XYZ file of C-alpha atoms in Angstrom:
505
model
C 20.229 26.410 13.881
C 20.696 28.343 10.636
C 22.383 27.152 7.461
C 24.511 30.322 7.633
C 26.307 29.208 10.812
C 28.500 26.795 8.857
C 30.691 27.220 5.819
C 30.354 25.447 2.497
C 33.325 23.267 3.418
C 31.830 22.350 6.787
C 28.517 21.328 5.207
C 30.394 19.198 2.666
C 32.388 17.477 5.402
C 29.236 16.790 7.387
C 27.488 15.431 4.287
C 30.385 13.112 3.515
C 30.186 11.659 7.041
C 26.508 10.655 6.787
C 25.554 7.024 7.286
C 22.718 6.552 4.806
C 20.042 3.871 5.194
C 18.318 2.582 2.068
C 16.053 -0.222 3.263
C 12.296 -0.165 3.699
C 10.913 0.104 7.221
C 8.186 -2.379 8.188
C 6.819 -3.330 11.584
C 9.627 -1.606 13.477
C 12.542 -2.953 11.426
C 14.545 -1.973 8.378
C 14.034 -4.654 5.750
C 15.025 -5.447 2.190
C 12.419 -5.916 -0.500
C 11.068 -9.463 -0.522
C 12.792 -10.128 -3.851
C 16.019 -8.367 -2.829
C 15.751 -5.757 -5.602
C 17.289 -2.302 -5.198
C 17.609 0.860 -7.240
C 20.379 3.447 -7.306
C 19.578 6.703 -5.549
C 21.695 9.278 -7.369
C 22.335 12.812 -6.138
C 21.308 15.459 -8.688
C 24.098 17.698 -7.389
C 27.019 15.759 -8.818
C 25.781 12.347 -9.895
C 27.197 10.494 -6.886
C 25.571 7.280 -5.669
C 23.908 8.006 -2.336
C 22.488 4.575 -1.576
C 21.143 1.342 -2.981
C 17.495 1.688 -1.985
C 15.014 -1.161 -1.609
C 12.872 -1.441 -4.739
C 9.846 -2.940 -3.045
C 7.590 -5.414 -4.819
C 3.910 -6.186 -4.220
C 4.771 -8.825 -1.623
C 6.701 -6.258 0.414
C 3.813 -3.789 0.165
C 1.478 -6.550 1.385
C 3.762 -7.098 4.358
C 3.729 -3.400 5.251
C -0.040 -3.070 4.890
C -0.558 -6.216 6.976
C 1.617 -4.783 9.754
C -0.297 -1.501 9.664
C -3.664 -3.271 9.678
C -2.648 -5.577 12.515
C -1.490 -2.743 14.740
C -4.608 -0.744 13.953
C -6.866 -3.648 14.874
C -4.935 -4.201 18.107
C -5.714 -0.666 19.263
C -2.141 -0.158 20.469
C -2.096 3.318 18.876
C -5.715 3.983 17.970
C -6.955 3.407 21.525
C -4.267 5.404 23.283
C -5.629 8.471 25.025
C -5.422 11.712 23.040
C -2.747 12.958 25.432
C -0.613 9.852 24.868
C -0.741 10.222 21.078
C -0.063 13.934 21.421
C 3.032 13.364 23.531
C 4.425 10.800 21.078
C 4.082 13.219 18.158
C 5.611 16.013 20.205
C 8.572 13.742 20.977
C 8.884 13.052 17.253
C 8.958 16.800 16.566
C 11.705 17.158 19.183
C 13.720 14.377 17.532
C 13.360 16.005 14.124
C 14.711 19.185 15.702
C 17.641 17.331 17.246
C 18.482 15.685 13.915
C 17.514 18.572 11.632
C 20.986 19.075 10.193
C 21.242 15.410 9.235
C 17.754 15.456 7.714
C 18.425 18.698 5.844
C 21.637 17.301 4.385
C 19.859 14.120 3.285
C 17.195 16.269 1.643
C 19.692 18.496 -0.158
C 21.771 15.564 -1.370
C 18.674 13.719 -2.537
C 16.811 16.584 -4.252
C 19.415 19.236 -5.040
C 17.581 21.882 -3.031
C 19.756 24.376 -1.192
C 20.821 23.737 2.381
C 19.141 27.043 3.205
C 15.759 25.795 2.003
C 16.213 22.328 3.490
C 17.306 23.430 6.948
C 15.933 26.927 7.478
C 12.576 26.276 5.852
C 11.550 22.654 5.262
C 12.836 21.128 8.506
C 11.184 23.925 10.452
C 7.901 23.289 8.635
C 8.176 19.567 9.431
C 8.415 20.347 13.137
C 5.560 22.845 12.916
C 3.290 20.258 11.273
C 4.083 17.577 13.845
C 3.518 19.958 16.752
C 0.356 21.483 15.298
C -1.402 18.166 14.767
C -0.098 16.797 18.061
C -1.631 19.726 19.898
C -4.851 19.413 17.885
C -5.504 15.847 19.037
C -7.107 16.761 22.332
C -8.744 19.938 21.032
C -11.126 18.299 18.569
C -14.354 17.065 20.081
C -17.537 15.543 18.739
C -20.911 17.227 18.482
C -24.391 16.770 19.883
C -27.093 16.736 17.220
C -30.109 18.995 17.877
C -32.581 16.128 18.113
C -35.968 15.990 19.829
C -36.300 15.103 23.504
C -36.808 11.474 22.519
C -33.222 11.005 21.385
C -29.655 11.845 22.207
C -27.723 12.168 18.951
C -23.910 12.126 18.958
C -21.625 12.972 16.040
C -18.139 11.557 16.509
C -14.989 11.012 14.479
C -12.958 7.834 14.640
C -9.838 6.552 12.953
C -10.284 4.959 9.541
C -7.584 2.283 9.471
C -4.611 2.018 7.112
C -3.663 5.266 5.354
C -1.350 5.156 2.324
C 0.689 8.336 1.857
C 2.537 9.059 -1.401
C 4.585 12.209 -1.903
C 6.773 13.909 -4.553
C 10.473 14.699 -4.642
C 10.403 18.497 -4.429
C 9.656 18.900 -0.682
C 9.848 15.286 0.435
C 9.641 15.380 4.217
C 7.602 18.555 4.566
C 4.747 17.429 2.314
C 4.898 13.953 3.834
C 4.353 15.334 7.329
C 1.440 17.456 6.112
C -0.299 14.084 5.619
C 1.410 11.707 8.048
C 0.950 13.969 11.090
C -2.853 14.381 10.880
C -3.292 10.726 9.888
C -1.364 9.543 12.946
C -2.993 12.156 15.158
C -6.416 10.681 14.379
C -5.195 7.212 15.407
C -4.641 5.649 11.997
C -1.740 3.466 10.891
C 0.338 4.691 7.939
C 2.193 3.118 5.036
C 4.339 5.810 3.432
C 5.758 5.697 -0.088
C 8.237 8.525 -0.655
C 9.217 9.440 -4.187
C 11.815 7.063 -5.569
C 13.786 10.197 -6.513
C 14.015 11.363 -2.891
C 13.405 8.543 -0.389
C 16.104 9.152 2.197
C 14.448 11.461 4.731
C 11.312 9.321 4.776
C 13.396 6.247 5.568
C 15.145 8.105 8.393
C 11.884 9.495 9.799
C 10.634 5.956 10.451
C 13.411 5.265 12.920
C 12.818 8.576 14.667
C 9.117 7.704 14.965
C 10.016 4.475 16.743
C 12.336 6.350 19.100
C 9.490 8.776 19.831
C 7.359 5.900 21.107
C 5.071 5.334 18.144
C 4.433 1.568 18.277
C 5.983 -0.772 15.725
C 3.779 -1.271 12.699
C 1.948 2.044 13.074
C 4.323 3.860 10.696
C 5.888 1.943 7.807
C 7.911 3.051 4.786
C 7.992 1.245 1.434
C 10.334 2.527 -1.259
C 10.327 2.077 -5.003
C 8.700 3.214 -8.193
C 5.271 3.058 -9.771
C 4.742 -0.582 -8.791
C 4.647 0.432 -5.125
C 2.101 3.179 -5.705
C -0.050 0.850 -7.773
C 0.056 -1.877 -5.132
C -1.009 0.556 -2.416
C -3.738 2.134 -4.525
C -5.211 -1.267 -5.424
C -4.810 -2.780 -1.968
C -8.182 -3.761 -0.455
C -7.001 -3.136 3.111
C -5.913 0.462 2.526
C -8.806 2.723 3.539
C -7.376 6.135 2.615
C -4.914 7.295 -0.015
C -3.254 10.723 0.359
C -1.129 11.824 -2.590
C 0.769 14.844 -3.861
C 2.248 14.707 -7.359
C 1.267 15.134 -10.969
C -2.339 15.379 -12.100
C -1.706 12.535 -14.545
C -0.753 10.149 -11.732
C -3.571 11.450 -9.520
C -6.105 10.502 -12.207
C -4.658 6.996 -12.420
C -4.878 6.618 -8.656
C -8.571 7.494 -8.822
C -9.028 4.642 -11.284
C -7.196 2.229 -8.978
C -9.318 3.352 -6.020
C -12.464 2.592 -8.001
C -11.143 -0.755 -9.195
C -10.387 -1.869 -5.635
C -12.319 -0.919 -2.517
C -13.442 2.634 -3.379
C -10.914 3.909 -0.871
C -11.092 7.522 0.148
C -8.674 9.625 -1.931
C -7.107 12.995 -1.242
C -5.102 14.045 -4.264
C -3.097 17.207 -4.809
C -2.092 17.503 -8.445
C -0.326 20.115 -10.495
C -0.674 23.828 -10.985
C -0.136 26.437 -13.680
C -0.728 29.393 -11.458
C -1.461 32.976 -12.438
C 0.387 35.858 -10.787
C -1.335 39.099 -11.812
C 0.359 42.506 -11.788
C -2.185 45.311 -12.158
C -1.117 48.752 -13.345
C -2.102 50.336 -10.024
C 0.481 48.264 -8.112
C 2.213 50.944 -6.008
C 5.597 49.210 -5.699
C 6.488 47.354 -8.874
C 9.985 46.530 -7.604
C 8.481 44.695 -4.629
C 6.062 42.855 -6.899
C 8.985 41.874 -9.134
C 10.862 40.429 -6.138
C 7.879 38.285 -5.216
C 7.365 37.308 -8.854
C 10.969 36.072 -9.097
C 10.620 34.217 -5.801
C 7.321 32.819 -7.061
C 8.909 30.791 -9.839
C 12.589 30.485 -8.835
C 12.242 29.135 -5.301
C 13.256 25.488 -4.992
C 14.498 25.517 -8.605
C 10.920 26.170 -9.710
C 9.855 22.734 -8.449
C 6.879 24.069 -6.507
C 3.326 23.178 -7.470
C 2.187 26.592 -6.206
C 4.669 28.536 -8.362
C 3.446 31.606 -10.211
C 4.603 30.617 -13.687
C 2.019 32.605 -15.648
C 2.859 36.257 -15.032
C -0.121 38.268 -16.226
C 1.005 41.893 -16.503
C -1.184 44.834 -17.485
C 0.019 46.027 -20.877
C 0.589 49.645 -19.816
C 3.322 48.628 -17.343
C 4.634 45.444 -18.950
C 7.875 46.850 -20.306
C 8.737 48.498 -16.994
C 7.839 45.408 -14.984
C 9.784 42.982 -17.173
C 12.936 45.086 -16.743
C 12.519 44.943 -12.949
C 11.770 41.226 -13.108
C 14.930 40.433 -15.058
C 16.967 42.346 -12.489
C 15.464 40.252 -9.691
C 15.731 36.930 -11.524
C 19.426 37.534 -12.133
C 19.933 37.340 -8.368
C 18.877 33.676 -8.456
C 22.232 32.257 -9.494
C 22.495 28.444 -9.653
C 25.262 26.968 -7.541
C 26.246 24.110 -5.255
C 23.338 23.489 -2.854
C 25.584 22.959 0.174
C 27.016 26.457 -0.171
C 24.871 28.566 2.202
C 25.051 31.471 -0.267
C 23.479 29.483 -3.110
C 19.912 30.409 -4.020
C 19.195 27.704 -6.600
C 20.322 24.111 -7.047
C 20.088 21.639 -9.959
C 17.147 19.947 -11.622
C 16.306 16.564 -10.129
C 17.869 14.625 -13.050
C 18.968 14.890 -16.674
C 15.548 13.900 -17.972
C 13.848 16.684 -16.088
C 16.479 19.181 -17.225
C 15.813 18.172 -20.831
C 12.065 18.515 -20.284
C 12.438 22.062 -18.946
C 14.608 22.936 -21.937
C 11.998 21.470 -24.282
C 9.346 23.874 -22.961
C 11.665 26.864 -23.263
C 12.565 25.913 -26.847
C 8.886 25.456 -27.680
C 8.163 29.023 -26.545
C 10.944 30.342 -28.758
C 9.656 28.293 -31.686
C 6.125 29.586 -31.122
C 7.220 33.220 -31.331
C 7.986 34.286 -27.760
C 11.179 36.043 -26.643
C 13.597 34.521 -24.116
C 14.799 37.630 -22.273
C 16.567 35.938 -19.365
C 18.225 32.537 -18.913
C 16.822 29.843 -21.146
C 19.636 27.338 -21.123
C 20.850 24.238 -19.308
C 24.247 24.239 -17.643
C 26.174 21.128 -16.594
C 29.382 22.999 -15.763
C 28.344 24.529 -12.429
C 29.022 21.269 -10.591
C 30.400 18.377 -12.652
C 27.785 15.649 -12.844
C 24.926 18.029 -11.947
C 22.038 19.146 -14.159
C 21.420 22.848 -13.687
C 19.120 25.270 -15.490
C 19.275 29.046 -15.487
C 16.075 30.826 -14.401
C 14.148 31.877 -17.468
C 11.721 34.649 -18.382
C 9.629 34.131 -21.518
C 8.348 37.512 -22.718
C 5.601 38.216 -25.259
C 4.018 34.851 -24.513
C 0.442 34.029 -25.458
C -2.050 32.077 -23.378
C -2.154 29.165 -25.814
C 1.595 28.548 -26.043
C 2.804 25.152 -24.855
C 4.856 26.753 -22.087
C 1.855 28.814 -20.960
C -0.472 25.843 -20.609
C 1.697 23.086 -19.112
C 3.243 22.720 -15.684
C 7.000 22.842 -16.305
C 8.133 22.340 -12.695
C 11.281 24.344 -13.349
C 12.428 27.976 -13.010
C 10.507 29.250 -16.040
C 7.808 31.945 -16.192
C 5.780 33.212 -19.150
C 4.868 36.908 -19.255
C 1.428 37.446 -20.796
C -0.068 40.913 -21.315
C -3.658 41.775 -20.399
C -5.769 44.900 -20.890
C -8.212 45.186 -18.006
C -9.566 43.451 -14.920
C -12.004 41.248 -16.808
C -9.249 40.193 -19.201
C -6.935 39.300 -16.308
C -9.577 37.135 -14.625
C -10.411 35.386 -17.890
C -6.752 34.593 -18.564
C -6.071 33.503 -14.985
C -8.961 31.025 -15.071
C -8.051 29.722 -18.528
C -6.358 26.601 -17.187
C -7.278 23.042 -16.316
C -5.596 23.694 -12.974
C -6.711 25.783 -10.017
C -4.165 25.461 -7.245
C -3.052 29.021 -6.449
C -3.249 32.551 -7.812
C -2.042 35.968 -6.732
C -2.436 39.603 -7.644
C -1.276 43.072 -6.675
C -3.453 46.132 -6.131
C -4.075 48.739 -3.412
C -7.773 48.915 -4.347
C -9.707 47.073 -1.622
C -12.844 46.805 -3.752
C -10.804 45.233 -6.536
C -9.222 42.872 -4.001
C -12.608 41.431 -3.117
C -13.915 41.372 -6.707
C -10.901 39.624 -8.156
C -10.268 37.200 -5.286
C -13.891 36.047 -5.424
C -13.680 35.273 -9.143
C -10.313 33.499 -9.292
C -10.685 29.721 -9.569
C -7.945 28.724 -7.145
C -7.714 27.065 -3.760
C -5.322 29.711 -2.440
C -5.307 33.372 -3.484
C -2.495 35.701 -2.414
C -3.011 39.457 -2.442
C 0.017 41.764 -2.474
C 2.405 38.901 -1.785
C 3.052 35.434 -3.235
C 4.096 31.914 -2.227
C 3.404 32.408 1.471
C 1.700 29.797 3.608
C 0.786 28.968 7.176
C -0.321 25.691 8.677
C -3.431 27.438 9.996
C -4.803 27.805 6.464
C -5.883 24.884 4.225
C -3.944 24.203 1.026
C -5.348 22.477 -2.035
C -6.844 23.180 -5.410
C -9.838 23.646 -7.636
C -10.465 21.734 -10.866
C -7.695 19.304 -11.851
C -5.369 20.517 -9.124
C -6.899 18.013 -6.775
C -9.354 16.731 -4.208
C -9.153 17.522 -0.492
C -6.841 19.784 1.495
C -3.565 19.685 3.392
C -2.869 21.847 6.448
C -5.212 23.300 9.092
C -7.835 21.457 11.091
C -9.752 20.890 7.851
C -7.094 18.357 6.843
C -7.304 16.496 10.131
C -11.001 15.754 9.685
C -10.203 13.985 6.407
C -8.431 11.193 8.277
C -11.406 10.381 10.485
C -14.687 8.623 9.811
C -17.788 10.556 10.844
C -20.295 8.495 12.824
C -23.790 9.408 13.955
C -25.023 7.555 17.063
C -28.688 7.858 18.066
C -29.775 6.834 21.561
C -33.473 6.498 22.297
C -34.327 8.189 25.602
C -38.014 7.207 25.490
C -40.059 4.433 24.010
C -40.578 5.428 20.394
C -42.843 3.938 17.749
C -41.389 2.068 14.781
C -42.167 3.649 11.428
């Protein structure tokens, strides 16, 4: 199913017919918060109220963690055969496929992302993640240690227990399944906290998981703000915490983990990623298309975005002209229109924050050569922002150093290869980087020196579940995607069996 098979009007009609659930999901049932509190989930498209969502308190989190711990201890999921767990996750992937239009609409209404991105990209990635980790379950085996003849040494992996998953609002269900799928595949129980700005697809996924045959209590969803994240991070029964969000919050979660039970933490933080255009790039127009994609996709709310465009000075003027031409194709519009390439900011506060960074660049001496302004007239009640190119930026400008999480890129000139590498690495972050060159020797030299978890060469913002994703420095700890991520949700155990009488030492 493609978003292009229906008209704008048809998508609107389908969205208006949705029955939206806003309660938490604990032990196989939708439930209110223990204190009955709710918060308003507002669509960034037009300001409409989507649902009154449970604003869970610590007591509700305790209830969810207790259900997860109880089911883990019972072995009802953990002790199923690998094939049984695999088949349940495959059924869940099938159900996501059957309900992908509903889930995509919930995602677009909740986040403002286009129906094209929600349906044609994110919902496909959700299914890919569920299928990949389902199929991996019975492909991962233990090891035999190369011991002496006196011993038989086994190295095995076993489920850890209760895994807390916390995810952001930009790609809610996709990023969630990057963590939920491998955690469940290893036999753990999960308590999932979606962002309070985009909780709806996570709430719906819980019911689909039950229909797929995942036992009650194995997958739970608690909704709400910072109090929910704090309660999970401090909870002594939670063994693992997997998070994607801001570096600031990730640092606080590390503190909570240390204050409680030293739970294992996998944290993906922010990024201020360098996208380098060398003068020997053979097709500057192609590089400009990828550069525009690299900071305009998903309204710029992508942690991997290439928002520092480092352009060799000899071609900067030519490249910026091509870039502006490409950026002008990214017209903001109503997200349910299949032709729209860019939706609104998540809320008015975020829109104002993006504008603040653009204004700071202007005040610090840069030139705004494209976009640069908020727009609330595109859809009444929505908070849109035109994609923005900041030219003649310097590395120390506020907009060049901070993650903006909006459709804004700073163009910074460099002189030579060494200068480009120095500028690219001049950041507290190290999530992604990319560069363009036909010189294979330069490819290896530059890629080796860039301090980033993912490096793209002659393309940008591409990913595959087969390759791990995560960052260096303050962009995080641990990895999503690939088999490397799956190992994170298992405890390694060494078992030594004496085959002969051995002396005590």
